[in-house]
PDB file of C-alpha atoms in Angstrom:
ATOM      1  CA  UNK A   7       4.429  15.955  -8.318  1.00  0.00           C
ATOM      2  CA  UNK A   8       5.907  12.493  -8.424  1.00  0.00           C
ATOM      3  CA  UNK A   9       4.225  10.010 -10.750  1.00  0.00           C
ATOM      4  CA  UNK A  10       4.898   6.274 -10.857  1.00  0.00           C
ATOM      5  CA  UNK A  11       4.148   3.807 -13.639  1.00  0.00           C
ATOM      6  CA  UNK A  12       4.558   0.039 -13.533  1.00  0.00           C
ATOM      7  CA  UNK A  13       5.627  -1.865 -16.649  1.00  0.00           C
ATOM      8  CA  UNK A  14       6.463  -5.432 -17.536  1.00  0.00           C
ATOM      9  CA  UNK A  15       4.972  -8.654 -18.904  1.00  0.00           C
ATOM     10  CA  UNK A  16       1.306  -9.158 -18.038  1.00  0.00           C
ATOM     11  CA  UNK A  17       1.482 -12.953 -18.448  1.00  0.00           C
ATOM     12  CA  UNK A  18       4.139 -15.141 -16.850  1.00  0.00           C
ATOM     13  CA  UNK A  19       4.399 -18.924 -16.991  1.00  0.00           C
ATOM     14  CA  UNK A  20       4.547 -20.974 -13.787  1.00  0.00           C
ATOM     15  CA  UNK A  21       8.100 -21.513 -12.451  1.00  0.00           C
ATOM     16  CA  UNK A  22       9.392 -18.510 -14.411  1.00  0.00           C
ATOM     17  CA  UNK A  23      10.438 -15.082 -13.100  1.00  0.00           C
ATOM     18  CA  UNK A  24       8.092 -12.114 -12.817  1.00  0.00           C
ATOM     19  CA  UNK A  25       9.888  -8.844 -13.592  1.00  0.00           C
ATOM     20  CA  UNK A  26       8.376  -5.387 -13.179  1.00  0.00           C
ATOM     21  CA  UNK A  27       9.832  -1.900 -13.430  1.00  0.00           C
ATOM     22  CA  UNK A  28       8.496   1.253 -11.823  1.00  0.00           C
ATOM     23  CA  UNK A  29       9.348   4.398 -13.755  1.00  0.00           C
ATOM     24  CA  UNK A  30       9.419   7.579 -11.705  1.00  0.00           C
ATOM     25  CA  UNK A  31       8.573  10.895 -13.380  1.00  0.00           C
ATOM     26  CA  UNK A  32       8.238  14.450 -12.144  1.00  0.00           C
ATOM     27  CA  UNK A  33      10.914  13.771  -9.579  1.00  0.00           C
ATOM     28  CA  UNK A  34      14.614  12.860  -9.577  1.00  0.00           C
ATOM     29  CA  UNK A  35      15.275   9.812  -7.467  1.00  0.00           C
ATOM     30  CA  UNK A  36      17.704  10.620  -4.651  1.00  0.00           C
ATOM     31  CA  UNK A  37      19.988   8.419  -2.632  1.00  0.00           C
ATOM     32  CA  UNK A  38      17.942   8.934   0.546  1.00  0.00           C
ATOM     33  CA  UNK A  39      14.557   7.983  -0.979  1.00  0.00           C
ATOM     34  CA  UNK A  40      12.418   4.986  -0.049  1.00  0.00           C
ATOM     35  CA  UNK A  41      10.394   2.929  -2.516  1.00  0.00           C
ATOM     36  CA  UNK A  42       8.130  -0.095  -2.216  1.00  0.00           C
ATOM     37  CA  UNK A  43       6.063  -2.757  -3.936  1.00  0.00           C
ATOM     38  CA  UNK A  44       2.598  -3.900  -2.868  1.00  0.00           C
ATOM     39  CA  UNK A  45       0.239  -6.371  -4.522  1.00  0.00           C
ATOM     40  CA  UNK A  46      -3.447  -7.264  -4.379  1.00  0.00           C
ATOM     41  CA  UNK A  47      -4.607 -10.675  -5.591  1.00  0.00           C
ATOM     42  CA  UNK A  48      -7.983 -10.407  -7.361  1.00  0.00           C
ATOM     43  CA  UNK A  49     -10.781 -10.376  -4.800  1.00  0.00           C
ATOM     44  CA  UNK A  50      -8.372 -10.108  -1.873  1.00  0.00           C
ATOM     45  CA  UNK A  51      -6.669  -7.418   0.179  1.00  0.00           C
ATOM     46  CA  UNK A  52      -3.348  -5.608  -0.082  1.00  0.00           C
ATOM     47  CA  UNK A  53      -0.072  -7.413   0.661  1.00  0.00           C
ATOM     48  CA  UNK A  54       3.253  -5.675   1.218  1.00  0.00           C
ATOM     49  CA  UNK A  55       5.963  -7.233  -0.966  1.00  0.00           C
ATOM     50  CA  UNK A  56       9.093  -5.296  -0.037  1.00  0.00           C
ATOM     51  CA  UNK A  57      11.019  -2.093  -0.409  1.00  0.00           C
ATOM     52  CA  UNK A  58      14.362  -0.449  -1.070  1.00  0.00           C
ATOM     53  CA  UNK A  59      15.687   2.394   1.036  1.00  0.00           C
ATOM     54  CA  UNK A  60      18.484   4.879   0.585  1.00  0.00           C
ATOM     55  CA  UNK A  61      19.613   3.170  -2.639  1.00  0.00           C
ATOM     56  CA  UNK A  62      20.874  -0.063  -1.143  1.00  0.00           C
ATOM     57  CA  UNK A  63      19.002  -1.298   1.930  1.00  0.00           C
ATOM     58  CA  UNK A  64      16.107  -3.666   1.323  1.00  0.00           C
ATOM     59  CA  UNK A  65      13.282  -5.154   3.378  1.00  0.00           C
ATOM     60  CA  UNK A  66      11.318  -8.109   2.066  1.00  0.00           C
ATOM     61  CA  UNK A  67       8.132  -9.858   3.134  1.00  0.00           C
ATOM     62  CA  UNK A  68       9.394 -13.058   4.794  1.00  0.00           C
ATOM     63  CA  UNK A  69       6.839 -15.078   2.850  1.00  0.00           C
ATOM     64  CA  UNK A  70       8.476 -13.960  -0.423  1.00  0.00           C
ATOM     65  CA  UNK A  71      12.063 -13.301   0.633  1.00  0.00           C
ATOM     66  CA  UNK A  72      13.624 -16.428  -0.865  1.00  0.00           C
ATOM     67  CA  UNK A  73      12.249 -15.536  -4.320  1.00  0.00           C
ATOM     68  CA  UNK A  74      12.436 -11.753  -4.292  1.00  0.00           C
ATOM     69  CA  UNK A  75      14.882  -9.094  -5.452  1.00  0.00           C
ATOM     70  CA  UNK A  76      14.196  -5.350  -5.437  1.00  0.00           C
ATOM     71  CA  UNK A  77      16.709  -2.964  -6.959  1.00  0.00           C
ATOM     72  CA  UNK A  78      17.067   0.717  -7.832  1.00  0.00           C
ATOM     73  CA  UNK A  79      18.638   2.381 -10.869  1.00  0.00           C
ATOM     74  CA  UNK A  80      19.034   6.093 -10.179  1.00  0.00           C
ATOM     75  CA  UNK A  81      20.508   6.707 -13.645  1.00  0.00           C
ATOM     76  CA  UNK A  82      17.211   5.561 -15.186  1.00  0.00           C
ATOM     77  CA  UNK A  83      15.025   7.017 -12.415  1.00  0.00           C
ATOM     78  CA  UNK A  84      13.382   3.651 -11.827  1.00  0.00           C
ATOM     79  CA  UNK A  85      13.266   0.693  -9.472  1.00  0.00           C
ATOM     80  CA  UNK A  86      12.471  -2.939 -10.168  1.00  0.00           C
ATOM     81  CA  UNK A  87      11.034  -6.135  -8.755  1.00  0.00           C
ATOM     82  CA  UNK A  88      11.976  -9.688  -9.638  1.00  0.00           C
ATOM     83  CA  UNK A  89      10.017 -12.610  -8.218  1.00  0.00           C
ATOM     84  CA  UNK A  90      11.251 -16.052  -9.194  1.00  0.00           C
ATOM     85  CA  UNK A  91       9.564 -19.457  -9.360  1.00  0.00           C
ATOM     86  CA  UNK A  92       6.076 -17.970  -9.627  1.00  0.00           C
ATOM     87  CA  UNK A  93       2.856 -19.903  -9.200  1.00  0.00           C
ATOM     88  CA  UNK A  94      -0.808 -19.074  -9.725  1.00  0.00           C
ATOM     89  CA  UNK A  95      -0.809 -17.669  -6.179  1.00  0.00           C
ATOM     90  CA  UNK A  96       1.370 -14.810  -7.436  1.00  0.00           C
ATOM     91  CA  UNK A  97      -1.361 -13.610  -9.807  1.00  0.00           C
ATOM     92  CA  UNK A  98      -2.183 -10.112  -8.603  1.00  0.00           C
ATOM     93  CA  UNK A  99      -2.353  -6.407  -9.280  1.00  0.00           C
ATOM     94  CA  UNK A 100       1.155  -5.123  -8.566  1.00  0.00           C
ATOM     95  CA  UNK A 101       1.655  -1.548  -7.367  1.00  0.00           C
ATOM     96  CA  UNK A 102       4.825   0.454  -6.906  1.00  0.00           C
ATOM     97  CA  UNK A 103       4.830   3.263  -4.389  1.00  0.00           C
ATOM     98  CA  UNK A 104       6.944   5.990  -2.860  1.00  0.00           C
ATOM     99  CA  UNK A 105       7.355   5.503   0.866  1.00  0.00           C
ATOM    100  CA  UNK A 106       7.745   8.496   3.107  1.00  0.00           C
ATOM    101  CA  UNK A 107      10.972   8.294   5.101  1.00  0.00           C
ATOM    102  CA  UNK A 108      13.622  10.279   6.901  1.00  0.00           C
ATOM    103  CA  UNK A 109      16.758   9.648   8.927  1.00  0.00           C
ATOM    104  CA  UNK A 110      14.657   8.233  11.771  1.00  0.00           C
ATOM    105  CA  UNK A 111      12.591   5.680   9.903  1.00  0.00           C
ATOM    106  CA  UNK A 112      10.199   4.703   7.137  1.00  0.00           C
ATOM    107  CA  UNK A 113       6.508   5.508   7.145  1.00  0.00           C
ATOM    108  CA  UNK A 114       3.368   5.464   5.005  1.00  0.00           C
ATOM    109  CA  UNK A 115       3.052   5.100   1.228  1.00  0.00           C
ATOM    110  CA  UNK A 116       2.486   8.619  -0.027  1.00  0.00           C
ATOM    111  CA  UNK A 117       2.227   8.045  -3.797  1.00  0.00           C
ATOM    112  CA  UNK A 118       1.223   4.995  -5.777  1.00  0.00           C
ATOM    113  CA  UNK A 119       1.381   3.807  -9.372  1.00  0.00           C
ATOM    114  CA  UNK A 120      -1.827   2.814 -11.127  1.00  0.00           C
ATOM    115  CA  UNK A 121      -0.968  -0.851 -10.828  1.00  0.00           C
ATOM    116  CA  UNK A 122      -0.626  -3.636 -13.350  1.00  0.00           C
ATOM    117  CA  UNK A 123      -2.293  -7.044 -13.391  1.00  0.00           C
ATOM    118  CA  UNK A 124       0.163  -9.894 -13.755  1.00  0.00           C
ATOM    119  CA  UNK A 125      -1.309 -13.319 -14.439  1.00  0.00           C
ATOM    120  CA  UNK A 126       0.628 -16.512 -13.848  1.00  0.00           C
ATOM    121  CA  UNK A 127      -0.622 -19.158 -16.238  1.00  0.00           C
ATOM    122  CA  UNK A 128       0.695 -21.606 -18.805  1.00  0.00           C
TER     123      UNK A 128
ATOM    124  CA  UNK B  24       4.713 -10.364  12.789  1.00  0.00           C
ATOM    125  CA  UNK B  25       1.929  -7.850  13.458  1.00  0.00           C
ATOM    126  CA  UNK B  26      -1.548  -8.817  12.257  1.00  0.00           C
ATOM    127  CA  UNK B  27      -4.072  -6.115  11.328  1.00  0.00           C
ATOM    128  CA  UNK B  28      -7.788  -6.872  11.646  1.00  0.00           C
ATOM    129  CA  UNK B  29     -10.406  -4.585  10.170  1.00  0.00           C
ATOM    130  CA  UNK B  30     -14.112  -4.561  10.905  1.00  0.00           C
ATOM    131  CA  UNK B  31     -16.589  -4.713   9.418  1.00  0.00           C
ATOM    132  CA  UNK B  32     -15.490  -6.306   6.141  1.00  0.00           C
ATOM    133  CA  UNK B  33     -18.506  -4.784   4.392  1.00  0.00           C
ATOM    134  CA  UNK B  34     -20.573  -1.788   5.398  1.00  0.00           C
ATOM    135  CA  UNK B  35     -23.810  -0.601   3.789  1.00  0.00           C
ATOM    136  CA  UNK B  36     -24.560   3.078   4.271  1.00  0.00           C
ATOM    137  CA  UNK B  37     -26.442   5.990   2.770  1.00  0.00           C
ATOM    138  CA  UNK B  38     -25.231   9.385   1.622  1.00  0.00           C
ATOM    139  CA  UNK B  39     -25.011  11.646   4.658  1.00  0.00           C
ATOM    140  CA  UNK B  40     -24.417   8.805   7.133  1.00  0.00           C
ATOM    141  CA  UNK B  41     -21.609   8.890   9.690  1.00  0.00           C
ATOM    142  CA  UNK B  42     -19.387   5.872   9.055  1.00  0.00           C
ATOM    143  CA  UNK B  43     -16.802   4.328  11.354  1.00  0.00           C
ATOM    144  CA  UNK B  44     -14.295   1.606  10.435  1.00  0.00           C
ATOM    145  CA  UNK B  45     -12.176  -0.124  13.077  1.00  0.00           C
ATOM    146  CA  UNK B  46      -8.664  -1.504  12.757  1.00  0.00           C
ATOM    147  CA  UNK B  47      -7.012  -3.581  15.466  1.00  0.00           C
ATOM    148  CA  UNK B  48      -3.331  -4.452  15.630  1.00  0.00           C
ATOM    149  CA  UNK B  49      -2.072  -7.634  17.283  1.00  0.00           C
ATOM    150  CA  UNK B  50       0.412  -5.548  19.280  1.00  0.00           C
ATOM    151  CA  UNK B  51       1.046  -1.911  20.128  1.00  0.00           C
ATOM    152  CA  UNK B  52       2.113   0.081  17.067  1.00  0.00           C
ATOM    153  CA  UNK B  53       2.695   3.490  18.681  1.00  0.00           C
ATOM    154  CA  UNK B  54       0.327   5.255  16.307  1.00  0.00           C
ATOM    155  CA  UNK B  55       2.272   4.278  13.191  1.00  0.00           C
ATOM    156  CA  UNK B  56      -0.894   3.652  11.204  1.00  0.00           C
ATOM    157  CA  UNK B  57      -2.159   4.802   7.830  1.00  0.00           C
ATOM    158  CA  UNK B  58      -5.535   4.613   6.112  1.00  0.00           C
ATOM    159  CA  UNK B  59      -5.989   4.271   2.344  1.00  0.00           C
ATOM    160  CA  UNK B  60      -8.994   4.437   0.035  1.00  0.00           C
ATOM    161  CA  UNK B  61      -9.145   2.296  -3.092  1.00  0.00           C
ATOM    162  CA  UNK B  62     -11.722   2.467  -5.861  1.00  0.00           C
ATOM    163  CA  UNK B  63     -12.120  -0.220  -8.549  1.00  0.00           C
ATOM    164  CA  UNK B  64      -9.357  -0.048 -11.143  1.00  0.00           C
ATOM    165  CA  UNK B  65      -7.536   2.691  -9.267  1.00  0.00           C
ATOM    166  CA  UNK B  66      -4.452   2.891  -7.081  1.00  0.00           C
ATOM    167  CA  UNK B  67      -4.871   3.175  -3.325  1.00  0.00           C
ATOM    168  CA  UNK B  68      -4.933   6.758  -2.087  1.00  0.00           C
ATOM    169  CA  UNK B  69      -3.464   7.878   1.229  1.00  0.00           C
ATOM    170  CA  UNK B  70      -6.064   9.471   3.511  1.00  0.00           C
ATOM    171  CA  UNK B  71      -4.577   9.471   7.018  1.00  0.00           C
ATOM    172  CA  UNK B  72      -1.087   8.872   8.413  1.00  0.00           C
ATOM    173  CA  UNK B  73       0.300   8.692  11.955  1.00  0.00           C
ATOM    174  CA  UNK B  74      -3.188   7.536  12.996  1.00  0.00           C
ATOM    175  CA  UNK B  75      -4.803  10.980  12.855  1.00  0.00           C
ATOM    176  CA  UNK B  76      -2.911  13.263  10.444  1.00  0.00           C
ATOM    177  CA  UNK B  77      -4.967  14.198   7.393  1.00  0.00           C
ATOM    178  CA  UNK B  78      -3.082  13.964   4.096  1.00  0.00           C
ATOM    179  CA  UNK B  79      -2.994  17.193   2.111  1.00  0.00           C
ATOM    180  CA  UNK B  80      -5.980  17.536  -0.211  1.00  0.00           C
ATOM    181  CA  UNK B  81      -8.132  14.958   1.586  1.00  0.00           C
ATOM    182  CA  UNK B  82     -11.580  16.302   2.599  1.00  0.00           C
ATOM    183  CA  UNK B  83     -11.997  17.148   6.263  1.00  0.00           C
ATOM    184  CA  UNK B  84     -14.954  14.764   6.599  1.00  0.00           C
ATOM    185  CA  UNK B  85     -12.301  12.037   6.940  1.00  0.00           C
ATOM    186  CA  UNK B  86     -10.683  11.672  10.346  1.00  0.00           C
ATOM    187  CA  UNK B  87      -8.586   9.102  12.144  1.00  0.00           C
ATOM    188  CA  UNK B  88      -8.179   8.360  15.820  1.00  0.00           C
ATOM    189  CA  UNK B  89      -6.924   5.742  18.211  1.00  0.00           C
ATOM    190  CA  UNK B  90      -3.839   4.572  20.029  1.00  0.00           C
ATOM    191  CA  UNK B  91      -2.248   1.417  21.307  1.00  0.00           C
ATOM    192  CA  UNK B  92      -3.780  -1.357  19.287  1.00  0.00           C
ATOM    193  CA  UNK B  93      -7.193   0.061  18.299  1.00  0.00           C
ATOM    194  CA  UNK B  94      -7.787   2.684  15.636  1.00  0.00           C
ATOM    195  CA  UNK B  95     -10.759   4.105  13.770  1.00  0.00           C
ATOM    196  CA  UNK B  96     -11.408   5.875  10.493  1.00  0.00           C
ATOM    197  CA  UNK B  97     -14.503   8.064  10.526  1.00  0.00           C
ATOM    198  CA  UNK B  98     -16.310   9.666   7.622  1.00  0.00           C
ATOM    199  CA  UNK B  99     -18.518  12.330   9.173  1.00  0.00           C
ATOM    200  CA  UNK B 100     -21.009  12.608   6.300  1.00  0.00           C
ATOM    201  CA  UNK B 101     -20.716   9.992   3.580  1.00  0.00           C
ATOM    202  CA  UNK B 102     -20.578  11.402   0.057  1.00  0.00           C
ATOM    203  CA  UNK B 103     -21.200   9.588  -3.260  1.00  0.00           C
ATOM    204  CA  UNK B 104     -17.456   9.715  -4.010  1.00  0.00           C
ATOM    205  CA  UNK B 105     -16.676   7.830  -0.784  1.00  0.00           C
ATOM    206  CA  UNK B 106     -18.078   4.458  -1.818  1.00  0.00           C
ATOM    207  CA  UNK B 107     -14.864   2.447  -1.996  1.00  0.00           C
ATOM    208  CA  UNK B 108     -12.717  -0.038  -0.093  1.00  0.00           C
ATOM    209  CA  UNK B 109     -10.661   1.209   2.846  1.00  0.00           C
ATOM    210  CA  UNK B 110      -7.471  -0.348   4.214  1.00  0.00           C
ATOM    211  CA  UNK B 111      -5.440   0.296   7.331  1.00  0.00           C
ATOM    212  CA  UNK B 112      -1.683  -0.341   7.402  1.00  0.00           C
ATOM    213  CA  UNK B 113       0.853  -0.487  10.203  1.00  0.00           C
ATOM    214  CA  UNK B 114       4.380   0.761   9.681  1.00  0.00           C
ATOM    215  CA  UNK B 115       5.681   0.360  13.213  1.00  0.00           C
ATOM    216  CA  UNK B 116       7.882  -2.615  12.373  1.00  0.00           C
ATOM    217  CA  UNK B 117       8.698  -4.846   9.416  1.00  0.00           C
ATOM    218  CA  UNK B 118       7.123  -6.743   7.818  1.00  0.00           C
ATOM    219  CA  UNK B 119       4.586  -4.044   7.038  1.00  0.00           C
ATOM    220  CA  UNK B 120       0.990  -5.247   7.162  1.00  0.00           C
ATOM    221  CA  UNK B 121      -2.383  -4.174   5.829  1.00  0.00           C
ATOM    222  CA  UNK B 122      -5.822  -4.903   7.196  1.00  0.00           C
ATOM    223  CA  UNK B 123      -8.149  -7.058   5.134  1.00  0.00           C
ATOM    224  CA  UNK B 124     -10.147  -4.077   3.902  1.00  0.00           C
ATOM    225  CA  UNK B 125     -13.631  -2.650   4.471  1.00  0.00           C
ATOM    226  CA  UNK B 126     -15.908  -2.205   1.479  1.00  0.00           C
ATOM    227  CA  UNK B 127     -18.335   0.690   1.889  1.00  0.00           C
ATOM    228  CA  UNK B 128     -21.402   0.015  -0.233  1.00  0.00           C
ATOM    229  CA  UNK B 129     -24.499   2.012  -1.082  1.00  0.00           C
ATOM    230  CA  UNK B 130     -27.447   1.042   1.102  1.00  0.00           C
TER     231      UNK B 130
END
């Protein structure tokens, strides 16, 4: 069964770049897989950040697109998120997830990591 | 962009109660809707996909229904383990969107 684990700095300074990695275990990442990032600011609801599909295609939340990069490293069985120029509004629990998909489209998030709280503060 | 609106935002119920949560989409999403359960400090857990398909391992007291723009999640007999926050999510088109969440509390 696939397991996902987020890792990265828990504290980031304003204007700097937030970088997180999602390590995938119990499963070998394939070229036709779909992966995503979701966040939940404390006390608020879930927000879709973006995803990477079939190794190279990406979709980003328009509200974050100018600051966001999501990439996949099949050799390390992991995928990553980079969010630049962060502010306090980016403080949130960040989750990585495996998105169900096939040749016809992308669907629900079937498996999730435990999440990691990233705080933006000086 | 599609907006997802859940109601109520908070629900107080007792063990054994039948509970219904509603999710409305701002446009037709052709049934491409999922429901998740999240408990404090835990990752969201998939309950229902394609509006009414029960994820493997999820108790049968959970069910989903709806079409067009209106969908419901029903818990037929609320159990102590079900007190949590529930989210709907559309995956009809990008950007993907979640509802604001419904917290099910003990009455």
